[in-house]
Amino acid sequence: MSHQDHGASHPKYQAHHFKTMEQQTSAGKLGMWVFMAQELLFFSGLFCAFGYVKFMYPEAVALGQSSMDWRLGTINSIILLVSSLTMSLCVRSTRSNNRSAAAKFLLATMVCGFVFLAIKGAEWGMHFHEGYFPGKYFHPIAEAPIQNPMAHVFFGLYYVMTGMHAMHIVVGLGLMLWMLVRIVKGEFNSENYVALENTSLFWHLVDIVWIFVFPLLYLSK
Amino acid sequence: MLTSHHDAGSNYLNAKKGFMSWLFTVDHKRIGIMYFVSIGVFFLVAGLFALLLRAELMQVRIPDATATSYMISADHYNEAFTFHGAIMVFLVIIPSIPATLGNFLLPLMIGAKDVAFPKLNLISYHLYIVGALFLVYTVAFGGLDTGWTFYTPYSTQTSTSVIAAVFGAFILGFASILTGVNFIVTVHKMRAPGMTWVRMPLFVWAIYATSVIQVLATPVVGVTLILVAIERLLGIGIFDSTLGGDPILFQNFFWFYSHPAVYIMILPAFGLVSEMITAHSRKSIFGYKAVAISSIGIAVIGFFVWGHHMFTSGQSALASVFFSLLTYGVAVPTAIKVFSWVATLYKGSISFTTPMCYTFVFLFLFLIGGLTGIFLGALSTDVHLHNTYFVVAHFHYVMMGGTIIAWIGAVFHWWPKMTGKKYSETWGIISSVVVFIGFNLTFFPQFVMGTRGMPRRYYDYLPEYYNFHLLSSIGSFVLAIGLFIVLFTWLHSIFYGEKETRSNPWRAKSIDWTDTAVVPIEHNFEKQPISSHGPYEFDELVKPAKAGEH
Ligand code: HEM
Ligand SMILES: [Cu+2]
């Protein structure tokens, strides 16, 4: 007997333990959504911590916020929003079997991710330049606009939150690289696209988290 | 009927051969077995440390002590109970049932070929091993003396290896999350035709509720542990009050996970007990829907009671009152389960098999554990009992008397399915009796000591506690003997046991028994099972059942 006895038609990308392709697809999607709930709770821990710090040290937080460059933050927000769009377009192209468009949209998304990281890195560099190092290394240089040592509680969390977020971006870029290879190899099509769609979901999550991080750290006073 | 590629006698155990075929298997049953062996080893190691602690506590020396009159130094005592506690909590009790029996049974019970993501399942196991290595590393190099709770500010100051330990716990948390995701999707998407939600075995409900907690609570402790590590490295001033932070914030985060985590530990055990009680009293479970929903109820309420661990830590009195009140709320769904078990037993045709004996041990010990929990949930009494041996006794009654006992009983119950071998009922029953006696002797005196003020985590004590500690230590050795009998019964069964020939020796009604071979084949079922009735429709069989029981 051949492999066929597991079920009627068995596309080659359908794993043996699924009965149908729809079952596999919907399982993959649900898995990712559940995983995202987990990611949200992970970040919500950081948001609670930030809420606590802001509640305890409103002046120090306001002081720290005043040193944030909201223009760079806004640019980065726009970049992420655009990247979410290109990512969605990539999935859409895949679902309509347009491989080259998918690859291009994915590349565009990755470029956005890199630009975001570059800007974020430049911001950190600027803060370091003023001597606003994290935690106990917080020693503003004499010319720095913020001298109040309590501001370190803001910067501590600022580095942790943006750092965690940036780490997710790096993971997202890694996933996209992997997806790019698979697109080029022609593994995805209108039937088989869950991995790509899940990567896209992950990327949207990174975007959404930033939509909360940005006003909290840069804008709210 | 056997199809061509499943030869007679071929099953998941012998379908592939060699160590590597196990280490890189994606078969949920084999992964379950690998977890079982690994967790068993850690249980043994942490148990030996417990005996070391008890040996140290067998003597009282304060009146005329010299530094050399202790078996182990105070520092080493701290490291030993931390190791014991951390291994028991993170490596044994949290993964115990979900990772072993959950993995093994979940697809079998809902009629699926495997979990939804078999490779992810394997990755979870490998992560578990990596995380475990980190934790074990801390003992060998530098020790860890914070207790398994990593309370700040101490954990940001001690010179012992906190970072390696929190990193290990973080990785273990990730493994736990991935298992949870996998199980949730499996329950939603992989059920056999006809397997509606109200036809799922109660163990599946329990595992499902547990998975929800795992996915929603674990990330919070994950980020907390990262913050502890960063606090130690950089001093960002989030938990350290000298830098402007708040140690109570740590406790809030920690218990937001760790209280729900006690339900990760006990809910699966509830599920197993329901399965065993119906099977061995040959009666349909009383109030199936209420029991199923109560698992979800416990999972939900469990998220709102974490503050009962902080009554004495300086949180606001109002918060304490609320948390105390909510804590009692958990008693409702828990009581539903207990009443259902009792009502199921009532007029059942109970057979005193090994699993049933363990179930009775469970009922007795969990009852004590649960009732003493009320003392700790009540604001006024907790202030007196906090951080005393009363707490130590309480959580051992719940975690060991509850979870571990149900787990052992259930392993006996599914032993024929897992190994294809029979075991000695006589030794199984003897083990349950020895464990029962040893357990109570070990932990009951600790309740008394606790009410009289013996603090936990102390390596020496005043003479008036001597008799209690002596009893407790003797009990711990009896308990150890009982557990070794369990181990030898299993080993004996594997190497010398008779082959099991019946695919359903308990004549149970759920798919894992009715539709599988004696030992399930690699993809579980020869042909897709179809569910046409509930998992416990025994009633029509109550009368004739007695005769053929063994
Ligand atoms: C073999 C039977 C066991 C014995 C004799 C035993 C004994 C002990 C002892 C003597 C302590 C130290 C108490 C103190 O100094 O405050 C302790 C603590 C602890 N045990 Fe066990 N134990 C056993 C099994 C277990 C199991 C199965 C668990 C599973 C969860 C467990 C979890 C813990 C925890 C969490 C602590 C607290 C550690 C800490 O304070 O950081 N124990 N146990
Ligand atoms: Cu609790």
PDB file of N, CA and C and ligand atoms in Angstrom, chain B residues 43 46-51 53-54 57 77-78 81-86 88-89 92-93 146-149 265 388-389 392 395-396 399-401 404 439 442-443 446 455-459 472 475-477 479-480 483, ligand 1:
ATOM      1  N   PHE B  43      13.138  14.331  39.927  1.00  0.00           N
ATOM      2  CA  PHE B  43      12.395  14.073  41.168  1.00  0.00           C
ATOM      3  C   PHE B  43      13.290  13.328  42.152  1.00  0.00           C
ATOM      4  N   ALA B  46      16.050  15.833  43.450  1.00  0.00           N
ATOM      5  CA  ALA B  46      15.505  16.805  44.396  1.00  0.00           C
ATOM      6  C   ALA B  46      15.013  16.106  45.654  1.00  0.00           C
ATOM      7  N   GLY B  47      14.522  14.882  45.504  1.00  0.00           N
ATOM      8  CA  GLY B  47      14.087  14.122  46.671  1.00  0.00           C
ATOM      9  C   GLY B  47      15.254  13.791  47.582  1.00  0.00           C
ATOM     10  N   LEU B  48      16.392  13.445  46.987  1.00  0.00           N
ATOM     11  CA  LEU B  48      17.558  13.162  47.820  1.00  0.00           C
ATOM     12  C   LEU B  48      17.975  14.418  48.577  1.00  0.00           C
ATOM     13  N   PHE B  49      17.866  15.555  47.939  1.00  0.00           N
ATOM     14  CA  PHE B  49      18.164  16.791  48.655  1.00  0.00           C
ATOM     15  C   PHE B  49      17.189  17.016  49.816  1.00  0.00           C
ATOM     16  N   ALA B  50      15.926  16.625  49.594  1.00  0.00           N
ATOM     17  CA  ALA B  50      14.955  16.748  50.684  1.00  0.00           C
ATOM     18  C   ALA B  50      15.384  15.888  51.864  1.00  0.00           C
ATOM     19  N   LEU B  51      15.864  14.675  51.569  1.00  0.00           N
ATOM     20  CA  LEU B  51      16.305  13.813  52.658  1.00  0.00           C
ATOM     21  C   LEU B  51      17.509  14.422  53.367  1.00  0.00           C
ATOM     22  N   LEU B  53      18.049  17.602  53.739  1.00  0.00           N
ATOM     23  CA  LEU B  53      17.497  18.638  54.612  1.00  0.00           C
ATOM     24  C   LEU B  53      16.922  18.014  55.874  1.00  0.00           C
ATOM     25  N   ARG B  54      16.170  16.947  55.682  1.00  0.00           N
ATOM     26  CA  ARG B  54      15.540  16.310  56.836  1.00  0.00           C
ATOM     27  C   ARG B  54      16.589  15.718  57.755  1.00  0.00           C
ATOM     28  N   LEU B  57      17.920  18.347  59.876  1.00  0.00           N
ATOM     29  CA  LEU B  57      16.961  18.824  60.875  1.00  0.00           C
ATOM     30  C   LEU B  57      16.667  17.772  61.942  1.00  0.00           C
ATOM     31  N   TYR B  77      22.732  24.909  53.767  1.00  0.00           N
ATOM     32  CA  TYR B  77      21.321  24.575  53.969  1.00  0.00           C
ATOM     33  C   TYR B  77      20.455  25.441  53.049  1.00  0.00           C
ATOM     34  N   ASN B  78      20.782  26.741  52.996  1.00  0.00           N
ATOM     35  CA  ASN B  78      20.013  27.632  52.118  1.00  0.00           C
ATOM     36  C   ASN B  78      20.080  27.176  50.672  1.00  0.00           C
ATOM     37  N   PHE B  81      17.913  23.880  50.232  1.00  0.00           N
ATOM     38  CA  PHE B  81      16.450  23.964  50.105  1.00  0.00           C
ATOM     39  C   PHE B  81      16.043  24.740  48.856  1.00  0.00           C
ATOM     40  N   THR B  82      16.926  25.660  48.440  1.00  0.00           N
ATOM     41  CA  THR B  82      16.619  26.337  47.181  1.00  0.00           C
ATOM     42  C   THR B  82      16.661  25.348  46.025  1.00  0.00           C
ATOM     43  N   PHE B  83      17.702  24.536  46.021  1.00  0.00           N
ATOM     44  CA  PHE B  83      17.824  23.553  44.951  1.00  0.00           C
ATOM     45  C   PHE B  83      16.630  22.605  44.974  1.00  0.00           C
ATOM     46  N   HIS B  84      16.345  22.083  46.173  1.00  0.00           N
ATOM     47  CA  HIS B  84      15.203  21.179  46.312  1.00  0.00           C
ATOM     48  C   HIS B  84      13.929  21.851  45.792  1.00  0.00           C
ATOM     49  N   GLY B  85      13.662  23.051  46.258  1.00  0.00           N
ATOM     50  CA  GLY B  85      12.421  23.725  45.894  1.00  0.00           C
ATOM     51  C   GLY B  85      12.375  24.089  44.418  1.00  0.00           C
ATOM     52  N   ALA B  86      13.473  24.639  43.906  1.00  0.00           N
ATOM     53  CA  ALA B  86      13.470  25.082  42.511  1.00  0.00           C
ATOM     54  C   ALA B  86      13.331  23.889  41.574  1.00  0.00           C
ATOM     55  N   MET B  88      12.046  20.942  42.283  1.00  0.00           N
ATOM     56  CA  MET B  88      10.717  20.365  42.438  1.00  0.00           C
ATOM     57  C   MET B  88       9.664  21.205  41.708  1.00  0.00           C
ATOM     58  N   VAL B  89       9.759  22.519  41.845  1.00  0.00           N
ATOM     59  CA  VAL B  89       8.716  23.347  41.240  1.00  0.00           C
ATOM     60  C   VAL B  89       8.886  23.434  39.722  1.00  0.00           C
ATOM     61  N   VAL B  92       9.919  19.536  38.118  1.00  0.00           N
ATOM     62  CA  VAL B  92       9.104  18.353  38.398  1.00  0.00           C
ATOM     63  C   VAL B  92       7.624  18.688  38.344  1.00  0.00           C
ATOM     64  N   ILE B  93       7.157  19.502  39.271  1.00  0.00           N
ATOM     65  CA  ILE B  93       5.726  19.522  39.471  1.00  0.00           C
ATOM     66  C   ILE B  93       4.988  20.279  38.363  1.00  0.00           C
ATOM     67  N   THR B 146      18.437  31.887  47.132  1.00  0.00           N
ATOM     68  CA  THR B 146      17.334  32.834  47.251  1.00  0.00           C
ATOM     69  C   THR B 146      16.024  32.146  47.596  1.00  0.00           C
ATOM     70  N   GLY B 147      15.993  30.822  47.594  1.00  0.00           N
ATOM     71  CA  GLY B 147      14.715  30.135  47.579  1.00  0.00           C
ATOM     72  C   GLY B 147      14.204  30.138  46.148  1.00  0.00           C
ATOM     73  N   TRP B 148      13.241  29.264  45.870  1.00  0.00           N
ATOM     74  CA  TRP B 148      12.803  29.167  44.465  1.00  0.00           C
ATOM     75  C   TRP B 148      12.050  30.407  44.031  1.00  0.00           C
ATOM     76  N   THR B 149      11.726  31.309  44.991  1.00  0.00           N
ATOM     77  CA  THR B 149      10.932  32.490  44.664  1.00  0.00           C
ATOM     78  C   THR B 149      11.753  33.683  44.185  1.00  0.00           C
ATOM     79  N   MET B 265      -0.170  23.144  38.458  1.00  0.00           N
ATOM     80  CA  MET B 265       0.266  21.916  39.125  1.00  0.00           C
ATOM     81  C   MET B 265      -0.911  21.003  39.453  1.00  0.00           C
ATOM     82  N   THR B 388       5.844  30.038  58.218  1.00  0.00           N
ATOM     83  CA  THR B 388       6.133  29.017  59.210  1.00  0.00           C
ATOM     84  C   THR B 388       6.060  27.645  58.542  1.00  0.00           C
ATOM     85  N   TYR B 389       6.324  26.619  59.333  1.00  0.00           N
ATOM     86  CA  TYR B 389       6.234  25.261  58.809  1.00  0.00           C
ATOM     87  C   TYR B 389       4.809  24.873  58.442  1.00  0.00           C
ATOM     88  N   VAL B 392       4.868  25.162  54.869  1.00  0.00           N
ATOM     89  CA  VAL B 392       5.616  24.052  54.267  1.00  0.00           C
ATOM     90  C   VAL B 392       4.727  22.818  54.209  1.00  0.00           C
ATOM     91  N   PHE B 395       1.801  23.270  51.527  1.00  0.00           N
ATOM     92  CA  PHE B 395       2.060  23.100  50.092  1.00  0.00           C
ATOM     93  C   PHE B 395       2.567  21.711  49.771  1.00  0.00           C
ATOM     94  N   HIS B 396       3.193  21.046  50.745  1.00  0.00           N
ATOM     95  CA  HIS B 396       3.548  19.656  50.436  1.00  0.00           C
ATOM     96  C   HIS B 396       2.300  18.776  50.358  1.00  0.00           C
ATOM     97  N   MET B 399       0.872  19.861  46.835  1.00  0.00           N
ATOM     98  CA  MET B 399       1.678  19.567  45.648  1.00  0.00           C
ATOM     99  C   MET B 399       2.094  18.118  45.605  1.00  0.00           C
ATOM    100  N   MET B 400       2.570  17.615  46.734  1.00  0.00           N
ATOM    101  CA  MET B 400       3.009  16.229  46.701  1.00  0.00           C
ATOM    102  C   MET B 400       1.828  15.305  46.964  1.00  0.00           C
ATOM    103  N   GLY B 401       1.080  15.581  48.047  1.00  0.00           N
ATOM    104  CA  GLY B 401      -0.061  14.738  48.362  1.00  0.00           C
ATOM    105  C   GLY B 401      -1.127  14.808  47.284  1.00  0.00           C
ATOM    106  N   ILE B 404       1.566  14.820  42.946  1.00  0.00           N
ATOM    107  CA  ILE B 404       2.470  13.673  42.747  1.00  0.00           C
ATOM    108  C   ILE B 404       1.723  12.359  42.959  1.00  0.00           C
ATOM    109  N   PHE B 439       4.047   9.735  54.290  1.00  0.00           N
ATOM    110  CA  PHE B 439       3.717  11.122  53.966  1.00  0.00           C
ATOM    111  C   PHE B 439       3.135  11.844  55.171  1.00  0.00           C
ATOM    112  N   THR B 442       5.598  12.504  57.814  1.00  0.00           N
ATOM    113  CA  THR B 442       6.533  13.580  57.480  1.00  0.00           C
ATOM    114  C   THR B 442       5.901  14.940  57.685  1.00  0.00           C
ATOM    115  N   PHE B 443       4.727  15.117  57.133  1.00  0.00           N
ATOM    116  CA  PHE B 443       4.223  16.480  57.015  1.00  0.00           C
ATOM    117  C   PHE B 443       3.195  16.867  58.069  1.00  0.00           C
ATOM    118  N   GLN B 446       4.491  18.916  60.881  1.00  0.00           N
ATOM    119  CA  GLN B 446       4.891  20.270  60.490  1.00  0.00           C
ATOM    120  C   GLN B 446       3.746  21.275  60.664  1.00  0.00           C
ATOM    121  N   PRO B 455       9.718  28.737  62.213  1.00  0.00           N
ATOM    122  CA  PRO B 455       9.801  29.369  60.895  1.00  0.00           C
ATOM    123  C   PRO B 455      10.343  28.413  59.834  1.00  0.00           C
ATOM    124  N   ARG B 456       9.947  28.648  58.584  1.00  0.00           N
ATOM    125  CA  ARG B 456      10.495  27.823  57.508  1.00  0.00           C
ATOM    126  C   ARG B 456      11.876  28.330  57.123  1.00  0.00           C
ATOM    127  N   ARG B 457      12.591  27.524  56.374  1.00  0.00           N
ATOM    128  CA  ARG B 457      13.912  27.885  55.838  1.00  0.00           C
ATOM    129  C   ARG B 457      14.954  28.112  56.935  1.00  0.00           C
ATOM    130  N   TYR B 458      14.780  27.494  58.114  1.00  0.00           N
ATOM    131  CA  TYR B 458      15.798  27.592  59.169  1.00  0.00           C
ATOM    132  C   TYR B 458      16.519  26.262  59.290  1.00  0.00           C
ATOM    133  N   TYR B 459      17.814  26.309  59.490  1.00  0.00           N
ATOM    134  CA  TYR B 459      18.543  25.043  59.549  1.00  0.00           C
ATOM    135  C   TYR B 459      18.758  24.571  60.981  1.00  0.00           C
ATOM    136  N   SER B 472       9.122  14.002  61.796  1.00  0.00           N
ATOM    137  CA  SER B 472       9.053  14.383  60.393  1.00  0.00           C
ATOM    138  C   SER B 472      10.199  13.747  59.603  1.00  0.00           C
ATOM    139  N   GLY B 475       9.598  10.107  59.207  1.00  0.00           N
ATOM    140  CA  GLY B 475       8.561   9.962  58.185  1.00  0.00           C
ATOM    141  C   GLY B 475       9.126  10.100  56.784  1.00  0.00           C
ATOM    142  N   SER B 476      10.052  11.041  56.620  1.00  0.00           N
ATOM    143  CA  SER B 476      10.567  11.256  55.272  1.00  0.00           C
ATOM    144  C   SER B 476      11.308  10.024  54.769  1.00  0.00           C
ATOM    145  N   PHE B 477      11.936   9.285  55.669  1.00  0.00           N
ATOM    146  CA  PHE B 477      12.616   8.067  55.211  1.00  0.00           C
ATOM    147  C   PHE B 477      11.614   6.966  54.886  1.00  0.00           C
ATOM    148  N   LEU B 479       8.645   7.570  53.741  1.00  0.00           N
ATOM    149  CA  LEU B 479       8.109   8.020  52.457  1.00  0.00           C
ATOM    150  C   LEU B 479       9.051   7.646  51.322  1.00  0.00           C
ATOM    151  N   ALA B 480      10.336   7.866  51.564  1.00  0.00           N
ATOM    152  CA  ALA B 480      11.318   7.528  50.527  1.00  0.00           C
ATOM    153  C   ALA B 480      11.255   6.038  50.210  1.00  0.00           C
ATOM    154  N   LEU B 483       8.349   5.391  47.994  1.00  0.00           N
ATOM    155  CA  LEU B 483       8.564   5.807  46.608  1.00  0.00           C
ATOM    156  C   LEU B 483       9.515   4.860  45.885  1.00  0.00           C
TER     157      LEU B 483
HETATM  158  C1  HEM C   1      10.184  13.439  49.210  1.00  0.00           C
HETATM  159  C2  HEM C   1       9.439  14.145  49.986  1.00  0.00           C
HETATM  160  C3  HEM C   1       9.790  15.558  50.382  1.00  0.00           C
HETATM  161  C4  HEM C   1      10.408  15.949  51.527  1.00  0.00           C
HETATM  162  C5  HEM C   1      10.900  15.054  52.661  1.00  0.00           C
HETATM  163  C6  HEM C   1      10.532  17.377  51.473  1.00  0.00           C
HETATM  164  C7  HEM C   1      11.141  18.144  52.448  1.00  0.00           C
HETATM  165  C8  HEM C   1      11.326  19.498  52.391  1.00  0.00           C
HETATM  166  C9  HEM C   1      12.036  20.292  53.337  1.00  0.00           C
HETATM  167  C10 HEM C   1      12.722  19.760  54.583  1.00  0.00           C
HETATM  168  C11 HEM C   1      12.001  21.582  52.929  1.00  0.00           C
HETATM  169  C12 HEM C   1      12.649  22.776  53.583  1.00  0.00           C
HETATM  170  C13 HEM C   1      11.711  23.486  54.475  1.00  0.00           C
HETATM  171  C14 HEM C   1      12.352  24.710  55.001  1.00  0.00           C
HETATM  172  O1  HEM C   1      13.519  24.693  55.408  1.00  0.00           O
HETATM  173  O2  HEM C   1      11.647  25.728  55.006  1.00  0.00           O
HETATM  174  C15 HEM C   1      11.262  21.625  51.717  1.00  0.00           C
HETATM  175  C16 HEM C   1      10.986  22.773  51.009  1.00  0.00           C
HETATM  176  C17 HEM C   1      10.300  22.785  49.808  1.00  0.00           C
HETATM  177  N1  HEM C   1       9.799  21.702  49.128  1.00  0.00           N
HETATM  178 FE1  HEM C   1       9.899  19.764  49.698  1.00  0.00          FE
HETATM  179  N2  HEM C   1       9.997  17.839  50.302  1.00  0.00           N
HETATM  180  C18 HEM C   1       9.522  16.743  49.608  1.00  0.00           C
HETATM  181  C19 HEM C   1       8.883  16.768  48.386  1.00  0.00           C
HETATM  182  C20 HEM C   1       8.570  17.906  47.679  1.00  0.00           C
HETATM  183  C21 HEM C   1       7.814  17.935  46.458  1.00  0.00           C
HETATM  184  C22 HEM C   1       7.243  16.721  45.718  1.00  0.00           C
HETATM  185  C23 HEM C   1       7.723  19.198  46.081  1.00  0.00           C
HETATM  186  C24 HEM C   1       7.003  19.614  44.828  1.00  0.00           C
HETATM  187  C25 HEM C   1       6.550  20.741  44.577  1.00  0.00           C
HETATM  188  C26 HEM C   1       8.406  20.024  47.071  1.00  0.00           C
HETATM  189  C27 HEM C   1       8.525  21.401  47.052  1.00  0.00           C
HETATM  190  C28 HEM C   1       9.176  22.154  47.996  1.00  0.00           C
HETATM  191  C29 HEM C   1       9.290  23.594  47.941  1.00  0.00           C
HETATM  192  C30 HEM C   1       8.731  24.499  46.846  1.00  0.00           C
HETATM  193  C31 HEM C   1      10.014  23.985  49.071  1.00  0.00           C
HETATM  194  C32 HEM C   1      10.344  25.409  49.459  1.00  0.00           C
HETATM  195  C33 HEM C   1      11.744  25.732  49.163  1.00  0.00           C
HETATM  196  C34 HEM C   1      11.971  27.137  49.550  1.00  0.00           C
HETATM  197  O3  HEM C   1      11.599  27.516  50.662  1.00  0.00           O
HETATM  198  O4  HEM C   1      12.520  27.866  48.725  1.00  0.00           O
HETATM  199  N3  HEM C   1       8.922  19.192  48.030  1.00  0.00           N
HETATM  200  N4  HEM C   1      10.861  20.341  51.387  1.00  0.00           N
END
